[in-house]
Amino acid sequence: MISSFSSTMLIRSILKKQSSLSSYNNILRRNNYSSSSECVPPARKVVVLGAAGGIGQPLSLLMKLNPLVSMLSLYDIVGTPGVTSDLSHANTRSQVVGYMGEGNLGKALEGADLVIIPAGIPRKPGMTRDDLFNINAGIVKGLCTAIAKYCPHALVNIISNPVNSTVPIASEVFKKAGTYDERRLFGVTTLDVVRAKTFYAAKAQVPVSAVNVPVVGGHAGITILPLFSQATPKADSLSEEEITALTKRTQDGGTEVVEAKAGKGSATLSMAYAGALFADACLKGLNGVPDVVECSFVESNVTELPFFASKVRLGKNGVEEVLGLGPLSDNEKQGLEALIPELKSSIDKGIKFANQS
Ligand code: NAD
């Protein structure tokens, strides 16, 4: 038995340790956590739906390395046994279990704290994210129906595109099932933030690990709005043309990868990295680590749209607070105005799909 004093000290020590982590590198360095004499964080079950895919595999690896995960549940309609066997040999804290085929989806989901969804088809050159709608909308709808049934209280991180529509689809599915909690549903836009940080650091010649850039709006083309006027460290030397070029490159980052892969899919490795960062932030929030703030596409009052990406504070129940946009430059104000109609139409399309099919 530990006394309430020592258990308080234990919790404090875990929180201190977790909040001191500023990057995924630190997590990787700590991956012997469970075998050391240090305190073990609370048990957390994380489920990856689409675990055998281009994103799913490296994302599952990164989650296997995350010491905040105690149970990693992998699900796909193909190939899960191989990925599960392979990953299970890594000597990290989490136990890995794999499930394949719809009949096993419930078992994969039961008891989940966090479900990450990278299931669905990726883009080919010449396609927009919206071109994926017809297939991915149905996949996300089906998976969310099962989440509502088997783990209605889990946080849900949606990676499957078009995120601007798949998140509204998920919300409608959860509403119909009576399980919707807007604090628990997230569209993963972290890759936009990761790209904005990388491109800004290179242009401004500042250390990338020190860079912060909020990215707001949505997750497709012009709906991706990086706020370089709020970027830190400040780089006053950057001209307006350079900021415009950085904005465009961030918006087109996905297409840059799709074209480079020449028909073999879209971003998988950088997406897995970004997805793992966001999942780690969600787990830290669940564990009570203070001041965990990330950008995400969530239910929002920041604009007139029902969903919008902006900075959110994460906590024990998911979204604790949706933060406002802060001061925008004139170009950013224009960008915001321009993105609203496109984002609105993608959101409406998702809501309509969920309710008519
Ligand atoms: P992929 O084709 O390599 O993998 C997708 C996986 O999903 C496959 O293993 C497939 O078997 C599985 N799958 C299909 N239907 C399923 C179902 N009903 N249940 C469970 N699994 C199912 O594709 P990928 O490159 O990993 O991309 C996955 C998705 O992520 C795409 O929609 C892509 O557009 C999206 N994406 C999002 C971002 C982002 O920033 N949010 C970035 C890149 C890609």
PDB file of C-alpha atoms in Angstrom, residues 38-146:
ATOM      1  CA  GLU A  38      11.062   5.023 -12.817  1.00  0.00           C
ATOM      2  CA  CYS A  39       7.317   5.381 -12.251  1.00  0.00           C
ATOM      3  CA  VAL A  40       5.066   3.733 -14.803  1.00  0.00           C
ATOM      4  CA  PRO A  41       2.376   6.005 -16.300  1.00  0.00           C
ATOM      5  CA  PRO A  42      -1.292   4.897 -16.207  1.00  0.00           C
ATOM      6  CA  ALA A  43      -2.386   1.987 -18.407  1.00  0.00           C
ATOM      7  CA  ARG A  44      -3.641   3.266 -21.785  1.00  0.00           C
ATOM      8  CA  LYS A  45      -5.048   1.258 -24.686  1.00  0.00           C
ATOM      9  CA  VAL A  46      -4.439   2.792 -28.118  1.00  0.00           C
ATOM     10  CA  VAL A  47      -6.110   1.349 -31.232  1.00  0.00           C
ATOM     11  CA  VAL A  48      -4.899   1.926 -34.803  1.00  0.00           C
ATOM     12  CA  LEU A  49      -7.571   1.273 -37.476  1.00  0.00           C
ATOM     13  CA  GLY A  50      -5.867   0.733 -40.841  1.00  0.00           C
ATOM     14  CA  ALA A  51      -2.715  -0.487 -39.098  1.00  0.00           C
ATOM     15  CA  ALA A  52      -1.307  -2.437 -42.048  1.00  0.00           C
ATOM     16  CA  GLY A  53      -1.279   0.564 -44.406  1.00  0.00           C
ATOM     17  CA  GLY A  54       1.358   3.029 -45.516  1.00  0.00           C
ATOM     18  CA  ILE A  55       0.662   5.308 -42.550  1.00  0.00           C
ATOM     19  CA  GLY A  56      -0.636   2.584 -40.252  1.00  0.00           C
ATOM     20  CA  GLN A  57       2.610   0.600 -40.084  1.00  0.00           C
ATOM     21  CA  PRO A  58       5.077   3.368 -39.167  1.00  0.00           C
ATOM     22  CA  LEU A  59       2.442   4.993 -36.937  1.00  0.00           C
ATOM     23  CA  SER A  60       1.983   1.696 -35.095  1.00  0.00           C
ATOM     24  CA  LEU A  61       5.756   1.449 -34.678  1.00  0.00           C
ATOM     25  CA  LEU A  62       5.916   4.947 -33.200  1.00  0.00           C
ATOM     26  CA  MET A  63       3.031   4.153 -30.845  1.00  0.00           C
ATOM     27  CA  LYS A  64       4.849   0.935 -29.857  1.00  0.00           C
ATOM     28  CA  LEU A  65       7.801   3.131 -28.845  1.00  0.00           C
ATOM     29  CA  ASN A  66       5.620   5.487 -26.828  1.00  0.00           C
ATOM     30  CA  PRO A  67       5.978   4.723 -23.106  1.00  0.00           C
ATOM     31  CA  LEU A  68       2.535   6.189 -22.393  1.00  0.00           C
ATOM     32  CA  VAL A  69       0.928   3.230 -24.232  1.00  0.00           C
ATOM     33  CA  SER A  70       0.382  -0.023 -22.326  1.00  0.00           C
ATOM     34  CA  MET A  71      -1.784  -1.869 -24.880  1.00  0.00           C
ATOM     35  CA  LEU A  72      -1.513  -1.340 -28.637  1.00  0.00           C
ATOM     36  CA  SER A  73      -4.392  -2.828 -30.604  1.00  0.00           C
ATOM     37  CA  LEU A  74      -3.942  -3.068 -34.367  1.00  0.00           C
ATOM     38  CA  TYR A  75      -6.838  -3.553 -36.784  1.00  0.00           C
ATOM     39  CA  ASP A  76      -7.038  -3.753 -40.562  1.00  0.00           C
ATOM     40  CA  ILE A  77      -9.055  -5.655 -43.144  1.00  0.00           C
ATOM     41  CA  VAL A  78      -5.801  -7.218 -44.415  1.00  0.00           C
ATOM     42  CA  GLY A  79      -2.291  -7.938 -43.184  1.00  0.00           C
ATOM     43  CA  THR A  80      -2.665  -7.309 -39.453  1.00  0.00           C
ATOM     44  CA  PRO A  81      -1.122 -10.603 -38.227  1.00  0.00           C
ATOM     45  CA  GLY A  82       2.231  -9.882 -39.869  1.00  0.00           C
ATOM     46  CA  VAL A  83       2.463  -6.314 -38.612  1.00  0.00           C
ATOM     47  CA  THR A  84       1.429  -7.444 -35.122  1.00  0.00           C
ATOM     48  CA  SER A  85       3.962 -10.270 -34.952  1.00  0.00           C
ATOM     49  CA  ASP A  86       6.729  -8.010 -36.231  1.00  0.00           C
ATOM     50  CA  LEU A  87       6.016  -5.144 -33.816  1.00  0.00           C
ATOM     51  CA  SER A  88       5.456  -7.427 -30.834  1.00  0.00           C
ATOM     52  CA  HIS A  89       9.174  -8.273 -30.789  1.00  0.00           C
ATOM     53  CA  ALA A  90      10.168  -4.702 -29.956  1.00  0.00           C
ATOM     54  CA  ASN A  91      11.088  -4.623 -26.263  1.00  0.00           C
ATOM     55  CA  THR A  92       9.001  -1.649 -25.198  1.00  0.00           C
ATOM     56  CA  ARG A  93       6.284  -1.241 -22.581  1.00  0.00           C
ATOM     57  CA  SER A  94       3.180  -1.962 -24.622  1.00  0.00           C
ATOM     58  CA  GLN A  95       1.657  -5.317 -25.397  1.00  0.00           C
ATOM     59  CA  VAL A  96       0.597  -5.581 -29.059  1.00  0.00           C
ATOM     60  CA  VAL A  97      -2.553  -7.355 -30.178  1.00  0.00           C
ATOM     61  CA  GLY A  98      -3.788  -7.628 -33.767  1.00  0.00           C
ATOM     62  CA  TYR A  99      -7.236  -8.163 -35.282  1.00  0.00           C
ATOM     63  CA  MET A 100      -8.245  -8.644 -38.904  1.00  0.00           C
ATOM     64  CA  GLY A 101     -11.646  -8.459 -40.567  1.00  0.00           C
ATOM     65  CA  GLU A 102     -14.867  -6.754 -39.577  1.00  0.00           C
ATOM     66  CA  GLY A 103     -15.958  -9.583 -37.281  1.00  0.00           C
ATOM     67  CA  ASN A 104     -13.038  -8.756 -34.977  1.00  0.00           C
ATOM     68  CA  LEU A 105     -13.398  -4.972 -34.955  1.00  0.00           C
ATOM     69  CA  GLY A 106     -15.301  -4.940 -31.649  1.00  0.00           C
ATOM     70  CA  LYS A 107     -12.561  -6.886 -29.877  1.00  0.00           C
ATOM     71  CA  ALA A 108      -9.952  -4.513 -31.269  1.00  0.00           C
ATOM     72  CA  LEU A 109     -11.826  -1.486 -29.917  1.00  0.00           C
ATOM     73  CA  GLU A 110     -13.082  -2.639 -26.507  1.00  0.00           C
ATOM     74  CA  GLY A 111     -11.564  -0.655 -23.632  1.00  0.00           C
ATOM     75  CA  ALA A 112      -9.788   1.865 -25.877  1.00  0.00           C
ATOM     76  CA  ASP A 113      -8.642   5.200 -24.488  1.00  0.00           C
ATOM     77  CA  LEU A 114      -7.592   6.506 -27.900  1.00  0.00           C
ATOM     78  CA  VAL A 115      -8.498   5.357 -31.424  1.00  0.00           C
ATOM     79  CA  ILE A 116      -6.417   6.571 -34.372  1.00  0.00           C
ATOM     80  CA  ILE A 117      -7.922   6.156 -37.872  1.00  0.00           C
ATOM     81  CA  PRO A 118      -5.580   6.117 -40.874  1.00  0.00           C
ATOM     82  CA  ALA A 119      -7.831   3.648 -42.783  1.00  0.00           C
ATOM     83  CA  GLY A 120      -8.755   4.452 -46.365  1.00  0.00           C
ATOM     84  CA  ILE A 121      -7.300   5.061 -49.773  1.00  0.00           C
ATOM     85  CA  PRO A 122      -4.619   7.728 -50.350  1.00  0.00           C
ATOM     86  CA  ARG A 123      -4.340  10.220 -53.243  1.00  0.00           C
ATOM     87  CA  LYS A 124      -2.698   9.597 -56.609  1.00  0.00           C
ATOM     88  CA  PRO A 125      -1.189  12.406 -58.711  1.00  0.00           C
ATOM     89  CA  GLY A 126      -3.892  14.739 -60.045  1.00  0.00           C
ATOM     90  CA  MET A 127      -6.372  13.857 -57.282  1.00  0.00           C
ATOM     91  CA  THR A 128      -7.630  16.240 -54.627  1.00  0.00           C
ATOM     92  CA  ARG A 129      -8.401  15.036 -51.117  1.00  0.00           C
ATOM     93  CA  ASP A 130     -12.070  15.442 -51.972  1.00  0.00           C
ATOM     94  CA  ASP A 131     -11.681  12.834 -54.746  1.00  0.00           C
ATOM     95  CA  LEU A 132     -11.211  10.290 -51.952  1.00  0.00           C
ATOM     96  CA  PHE A 133     -14.602  11.102 -50.471  1.00  0.00           C
ATOM     97  CA  ASN A 134     -16.658   8.356 -52.102  1.00  0.00           C
ATOM     98  CA  ILE A 135     -14.584   5.529 -50.632  1.00  0.00           C
ATOM     99  CA  ASN A 136     -13.201   6.979 -47.423  1.00  0.00           C
ATOM    100  CA  ALA A 137     -16.500   8.495 -46.238  1.00  0.00           C
ATOM    101  CA  GLY A 138     -18.031   5.018 -46.054  1.00  0.00           C
ATOM    102  CA  ILE A 139     -14.970   3.538 -44.341  1.00  0.00           C
ATOM    103  CA  VAL A 140     -14.930   6.239 -41.655  1.00  0.00           C
ATOM    104  CA  LYS A 141     -18.685   5.953 -41.169  1.00  0.00           C
ATOM    105  CA  GLY A 142     -18.432   2.198 -40.621  1.00  0.00           C
ATOM    106  CA  LEU A 143     -15.492   2.448 -38.235  1.00  0.00           C
ATOM    107  CA  CYS A 144     -17.135   5.233 -36.208  1.00  0.00           C
ATOM    108  CA  THR A 145     -20.338   3.202 -35.916  1.00  0.00           C
ATOM    109  CA  ALA A 146     -18.248   0.486 -34.270  1.00  0.00           C
TER     110      ALA A 146
END
